[in-house]
Coordinates of C-alpha atoms and ligand atoms in Angstrom, one line a residue:
M74 CA -43.8 57.9 -18.5
Q75 CA -47.0 55.8 -18.8
Y76 CA -48.9 56.9 -15.7
V77 CA -51.4 54.9 -13.8
K78 CA -54.3 57.3 -13.9
L79 CA -56.2 57.4 -10.6
N80 CA -56.9 61.1 -10.6
T81 CA -60.1 61.9 -12.5
N82 CA -62.5 59.1 -11.4
E83 CA -62.9 57.5 -14.9
S84 CA -63.8 53.9 -15.3
P85 CA -60.8 51.6 -15.8
F86 CA -63.0 49.3 -17.9
P87 CA -63.6 49.9 -21.7
P88 CA -67.0 50.5 -23.1
S89 CA -68.8 47.2 -23.9
P90 CA -68.2 45.8 -27.4
A91 CA -71.8 46.7 -28.5
V92 CA -71.2 50.3 -27.5
I93 CA -68.0 50.5 -29.6
R94 CA -69.8 48.9 -32.6
A95 CA -72.8 51.3 -32.2
A96 CA -70.5 54.4 -32.2
E97 CA -68.5 53.1 -35.2
A98 CA -71.6 52.4 -37.2
E99 CA -72.9 55.9 -36.5
A100 CA -69.6 57.5 -37.8
E101 CA -70.8 56.8 -41.4
R102 CA -73.6 59.3 -40.8
L103 CA -71.5 62.1 -39.3
N104 CA -72.3 64.3 -42.4
L105 CA -75.8 64.6 -41.0
Y106 CA -76.9 66.6 -38.0
C107 CA -77.9 64.6 -34.9
D108 CA -81.4 64.4 -33.6
P109 CA -81.7 67.5 -31.3
E110 CA -84.4 65.7 -29.3
C111 CA -82.3 62.5 -28.8
T112 CA -85.6 60.6 -29.3
E113 CA -84.2 57.1 -29.3
L114 CA -81.8 57.7 -26.4
R115 CA -84.5 59.3 -24.3
Q116 CA -86.8 56.4 -24.8
R117 CA -84.1 53.9 -23.6
A118 CA -83.1 56.1 -20.8
A119 CA -86.7 56.6 -19.6
A120 CA -86.9 52.8 -19.1
L121 CA -83.6 52.7 -17.3
F122 CA -84.5 55.5 -14.9
G123 CA -88.1 54.6 -14.5
V124 CA -89.4 58.0 -15.7
G125 CA -91.1 59.3 -18.9
P126 CA -89.1 60.6 -21.9
E127 CA -90.6 64.0 -21.0
N128 CA -88.7 63.9 -17.7
L129 CA -85.3 63.7 -19.4
L130 CA -82.8 66.1 -20.9
P131 CA -79.7 64.4 -22.4
V132 CA -76.7 66.6 -22.2
N133 CA -73.0 66.9 -23.3
G134 CA -71.7 65.5 -20.0
S135 CA -73.6 66.4 -16.8
D136 CA -71.4 69.5 -16.4
E137 CA -73.7 70.9 -19.2
I138 CA -76.9 70.3 -17.3
L139 CA -75.4 72.1 -14.3
Y140 CA -74.6 75.1 -16.6
F141 CA -78.1 75.0 -18.1
A142 CA -79.7 74.8 -14.6
F143 CA -77.6 77.6 -13.2
L144 CA -78.6 79.7 -16.2
A145 CA -82.3 78.8 -15.9
F146 CA -82.9 79.0 -12.2
C147 CA -80.2 81.3 -10.6
D148 CA -79.1 84.9 -11.0
E149 CA -77.8 87.9 -9.0
N150 CA -80.9 87.8 -6.9
M151 CA -81.3 84.0 -6.7
P152 CA -78.3 82.7 -4.8
L153 CA -77.1 79.1 -4.8
A154 CA -76.2 77.2 -1.6
F155 CA -73.7 74.3 -1.6
P156 CA -71.2 72.7 0.8
D157 CA -67.7 74.2 1.3
I158 CA -66.2 71.0 0.2
S159 CA -67.8 69.6 -2.9
Y160 CA -67.5 69.5 -6.7
G161 CA -65.1 72.2 -7.9
F162 CA -67.3 73.3 -10.8
Y163 CA -70.2 74.7 -8.6
P164 CA -68.2 77.8 -7.5
V165 CA -66.7 78.1 -11.0
Y166 CA -70.0 78.3 -12.8
A167 CA -71.6 80.4 -10.0
D168 CA -68.8 83.0 -10.2
F169 CA -68.8 82.9 -14.0
L170 CA -72.6 83.6 -14.1
H171 CA -72.4 86.2 -11.2
I172 CA -74.6 84.0 -9.0
P173 CA -74.0 84.7 -5.3
S174 CA -72.8 81.5 -3.5
V175 CA -73.9 80.6 0.0
I176 CA -71.2 78.3 1.3
I177 CA -72.3 75.8 4.0
P178 CA -69.5 74.0 5.9
L179 CA -69.5 70.3 6.2
R180 CA -69.5 68.8 9.7
E181 CA -66.1 68.1 11.3
D182 CA -66.4 64.5 10.0
F183 CA -66.9 65.8 6.4
S184 CA -70.5 64.7 6.3
I185 CA -73.4 67.0 5.2
D186 CA -75.7 68.1 8.0
P187 CA -79.2 68.0 6.3
A188 CA -80.5 70.4 9.0
D189 CA -78.3 73.2 7.4
Y190 CA -80.5 73.0 4.3
I191 CA -84.0 72.6 5.8
G192 CA -86.1 75.6 5.0
L193 CA -83.2 77.5 3.6
H194 CA -85.3 79.3 0.9
K195 CA -82.4 79.3 -1.5
N196 CA -81.5 77.3 -4.6
I197 CA -79.4 74.3 -3.5
I198 CA -76.9 72.0 -5.2
I199 CA -75.6 68.9 -3.4
A200 CA -73.5 66.1 -4.9
N201 CA -74.8 62.8 -3.5
P202 CA -72.6 60.9 -2.9
N203 CA -70.5 64.1 -2.3
A204 CA -67.1 64.6 -4.0
P205 CA -64.3 64.5 -3.0
T206 CA -65.5 62.9 0.3
G207 CA -67.5 60.0 -1.1
I208 CA -70.0 60.4 1.8
S209 CA -73.7 59.9 1.0
L210 CA -77.0 61.2 2.3
S211 CA -80.0 58.9 2.2
A212 CA -82.9 59.6 -0.2
A213 CA -85.1 60.3 2.9
Q214 CA -82.7 63.0 4.1
V215 CA -82.6 64.6 0.6
E216 CA -86.4 64.4 0.5
E217 CA -86.7 66.5 3.6
I218 CA -84.4 69.2 2.0
V219 CA -86.5 69.2 -1.2
R220 CA -89.8 69.3 0.7
S221 CA -88.8 72.2 2.9
N222 CA -87.6 74.4 0.1
P223 CA -90.7 74.3 -2.2
D224 CA -90.1 77.6 -3.8
N225 CA -86.5 76.9 -4.8
V226 CA -84.8 74.4 -7.1
V227 CA -82.8 71.6 -5.4
I228 CA -80.3 70.0 -7.7
I229 CA -79.0 66.6 -6.6
D230 CA -75.8 65.6 -8.6
E231 CA -75.7 61.8 -8.7
A232 CA -72.5 61.4 -10.7
Y233 CA -71.4 58.6 -8.3
V234 CA -74.8 57.1 -7.3
D235 CA -74.2 53.7 -9.1
F236 CA -71.3 52.9 -6.8
G237 CA -73.4 52.6 -3.6
G238 CA -75.6 55.7 -3.2
E239 CA -79.4 55.9 -3.0
S240 CA -80.9 57.6 -6.0
C241 CA -83.5 60.4 -5.6
V242 CA -84.8 59.9 -9.2
P243 CA -88.1 58.4 -7.9
L244 CA -88.8 61.6 -6.0
I245 CA -89.1 63.7 -9.2
H246 CA -92.7 62.4 -9.5
R247 CA -93.6 64.0 -6.2
Y248 CA -91.6 67.2 -6.1
D249 CA -91.7 69.8 -8.9
N250 CA -88.6 71.6 -7.5
L251 CA -86.2 68.6 -7.7
L252 CA -83.6 68.3 -10.5
V253 CA -81.5 65.1 -10.4
T254 CA -78.4 64.9 -12.6
Q255 CA -76.6 61.8 -13.7
T256 CA -73.7 61.0 -16.0
F257 CA -72.4 58.1 -18.0
S258 CA -68.8 59.3 -17.4
K259 CA -68.1 57.4 -14.3
S260 CA -70.1 54.2 -14.0
R261 CA -70.7 53.6 -17.7
S262 CA -67.2 54.1 -19.2
L263 CA -68.2 57.1 -21.4
A264 CA -66.2 60.0 -20.0
G265 CA -64.8 60.8 -23.4
G266 CA -68.2 60.4 -25.1
R267 CA -69.7 63.2 -22.9
L268 CA -73.2 62.1 -21.9
G269 CA -75.2 63.1 -18.9
F270 CA -78.9 63.5 -18.0
G271 CA -81.1 66.0 -16.3
I272 CA -84.1 64.2 -14.7
A273 CA -87.0 66.2 -13.4
C274 CA -90.7 66.9 -13.7
E275 CA -91.9 67.9 -17.1
A276 CA -92.1 71.7 -16.3
L277 CA -88.5 71.9 -15.1
I278 CA -87.3 69.9 -18.2
R279 CA -89.2 72.4 -20.4
D280 CA -87.4 75.3 -18.7
L281 CA -84.1 73.6 -19.2
N282 CA -84.9 72.9 -22.8
A283 CA -85.6 76.6 -23.4
V284 CA -82.0 77.2 -22.3
K285 CA -80.6 74.4 -24.4
Y286 CA -82.4 75.5 -27.6
S287 CA -81.0 79.0 -27.1
V288 CA -77.4 77.7 -26.5
N289 CA -76.7 74.5 -28.2
P290 CA -79.6 72.5 -29.8
Y291 CA -77.3 69.7 -31.1
N292 CA -75.6 69.2 -27.8
V293 CA -75.3 65.4 -27.8
N294 CA -73.5 64.2 -31.0
R295 CA -74.6 61.3 -33.1
M296 CA -71.9 58.8 -32.0
T297 CA -72.6 59.5 -28.3
Q298 CA -76.4 59.2 -28.7
A299 CA -75.8 55.8 -30.3
A300 CA -73.2 54.8 -27.7
G301 CA -75.5 55.9 -24.9
A302 CA -78.4 53.8 -26.2
A303 CA -76.2 50.8 -26.6
A304 CA -74.8 51.3 -23.1
I305 CA -78.3 51.2 -21.7
D306 CA -78.9 47.9 -23.5
D307 CA -75.7 46.6 -21.9
N308 CA -76.6 47.8 -18.4
A309 CA -75.8 44.5 -16.8
Y310 CA -72.1 44.8 -17.9
Y311 CA -71.8 48.2 -16.4
M312 CA -73.5 47.3 -13.1
E313 CA -71.2 44.3 -12.8
N314 CA -68.2 46.7 -13.2
C315 CA -69.6 48.9 -10.5
V316 CA -69.8 45.9 -8.1
T317 CA -66.1 45.1 -8.9
I318 CA -65.1 48.7 -8.3
A319 CA -67.0 48.8 -5.0
K320 CA -65.2 45.6 -3.9
N321 CA -61.8 47.0 -4.9
R322 CA -62.7 50.2 -3.1
D323 CA -63.5 48.5 0.2
D324 CA -60.4 46.2 0.1
T325 CA -58.2 49.2 -0.7
A326 CA -59.7 51.3 2.1
E327 CA -59.0 48.4 4.5
A328 CA -55.4 48.1 3.3
L329 CA -54.9 51.9 3.7
R330 CA -56.3 51.9 7.2
S331 CA -53.9 49.1 8.1
M332 CA -51.1 51.5 7.1
G333 CA -52.5 54.1 9.5
F334 CA -54.5 56.1 7.0
R335 CA -57.8 57.8 7.9
V336 CA -60.2 56.9 5.0
L337 CA -63.6 58.5 4.8
P338 CA -66.5 56.1 4.3
S339 CA -67.0 56.1 0.5
C340 CA -70.1 55.2 -1.5
S341 CA -68.3 56.2 -4.8
N342 CA -65.5 55.1 -7.1
F343 CA -62.9 57.0 -5.2
L344 CA -61.3 57.1 -1.7
F345 CA -60.5 60.2 0.2
A346 CA -57.6 59.5 2.6
E347 CA -55.0 61.1 4.8
S348 CA -51.9 59.7 6.5
P349 CA -50.5 60.7 9.8
D350 CA -47.0 60.2 8.4
I351 CA -46.9 62.2 5.2
T352 CA -48.7 65.3 3.9
G353 CA -51.2 65.1 1.1
E354 CA -48.9 67.1 -1.1
D355 CA -45.8 65.0 -0.4
L356 CA -47.8 61.8 -1.0
Y357 CA -49.2 63.1 -4.3
L358 CA -45.8 64.2 -5.5
S359 CA -44.1 60.9 -4.4
L360 CA -46.7 58.8 -6.1
K361 CA -46.4 60.9 -9.3
K362 CA -42.6 60.4 -9.3
R363 CA -43.4 56.6 -9.2
G364 CA -45.9 56.9 -12.1
V365 CA -49.2 56.9 -10.1
L366 CA -51.4 59.9 -10.4
V367 CA -53.9 60.7 -7.6
R368 CA -55.6 64.0 -6.9
H369 CA -54.5 66.5 -4.3
F370 CA -56.5 69.7 -3.4
R371 CA -54.7 72.8 -2.1
K372 CA -57.7 73.8 -0.1
E373 CA -58.4 74.5 3.6
R374 CA -59.5 71.5 5.7
I375 CA -58.6 68.9 3.0
E376 CA -55.0 69.8 2.1
N377 CA -53.7 66.7 3.9
F378 CA -55.9 64.4 1.9
V379 CA -55.5 62.7 -1.5
R380 CA -58.4 61.5 -3.6
I381 CA -57.7 58.1 -5.2
T382 CA -59.8 56.8 -8.0
V383 CA -60.6 53.1 -7.6
G384 CA -59.4 51.1 -10.6
T385 CA -58.8 47.5 -11.3
R386 CA -57.4 45.1 -8.7
E387 CA -54.0 45.3 -10.5
Q388 CA -54.0 49.1 -10.3
M389 CA -54.9 49.1 -6.6
D390 CA -52.1 46.6 -5.9
L391 CA -49.7 48.8 -7.7
L392 CA -50.9 51.9 -5.7
L393 CA -50.6 50.1 -2.4
K394 CA -47.2 48.8 -3.2
N395 CA -46.0 52.3 -4.1
I396 CA -47.5 53.8 -0.9
R397 CA -45.8 51.1 1.2
A398 CA -42.5 51.8 -0.5
I399 CA -42.9 55.6 0.0
L400 CA -43.6 55.2 3.7
H401 CA -40.8 52.7 4.1
E402 CA -38.3 55.0 2.5
R403 CA -39.3 57.7 5.0
G404 CA -38.9 55.2 7.8
D405 CA -42.6 55.3 8.7
I406 CA -43.1 51.6 8.0
K407 CA -40.6 49.0 9.0
Ligands
PLP263 C1 -67.4 64.0 -12.8 C2 -68.5 64.8 -12.1 C3 -69.5 65.5 -12.9 C4 -69.5 65.7 -14.3 O1 -69.2 64.7 -15.1 P1 -69.4 64.8 -16.7 O2 -68.3 64.1 -17.3 O3 -69.5 66.3 -17.1 O4 -70.7 64.1 -16.9 C5 -70.5 66.1 -12.2 N1 -70.5 66.1 -10.9 C6 -69.6 65.5 -10.1 C7 -69.7 65.6 -8.6 C8 -68.5 64.8 -10.7 O5 -67.6 64.3 -10.0

């Protein structure tokens, strides 16, 4: 079966033609090692993010910068705090590296209470917007957390920021304990290319580079460096796609609400929703039978939800048509 893939938050849009050409042209030079410093890519990215090249570490997907940061800043005696409901890789990396986790529950409405992180005196990682809830903190709220934990590193994972969040990148100039991570996987159609960035003051980037050069100096391959630089040149194309996704998201949320769903307020490219009429697991399985993949988490507090990646208008129409049919079959909608 050809599935409609709404389960891993990829972009439904292809890379821009210039990105494809850049990657293809670079294929001819795959016999040569790539630039370990990613000089050209860092220069373009510095302009994009409004920072200096010395504030940037390009990585093999932003998962890699998380791994580098956990290695650089945490250990058995330096625990890491994060929300009970967040990106699944945080506890995986923490356990793998024997880093004690301090799990902080989200509020009843699934938002983060910034007060829980003020003056915590622990390393902290927060996805903003959070996943899988899609709910966002303001940059001012994040700033308070960063300011009140001056002797610890605060990592802000901005994988979804381009869909409606407020970036904390400008704060790196004022706080030497802030690491912001971004990825080209979601908003810039490069999930398969594997490109992310660590963005921080020069000293933090230097520490992270020490890890990188001990683990994997050629971490961003030639084709991806070229594709990433070309994607930055074509930023307008990607930002337009983000606007389309945000519009499709809001329309889909409204349609789900009209079918009785509770939909959390999302600033990302996915929706987190639960129905009073069907369990999360049953909805996930019924959609799968009909060729639509969404994500279901067998996890306390959120087991009745599904996470739906926002795709094209056509994909969303197909999703809604199938949900309507599933509820109709069960007699929940006339
Ligand atoms: C997708 C995602 C990432 C990592 O994506 P990469 O493809 O490794 O860049 C990081 N954090 C969150 C919250 C994500 O959803």
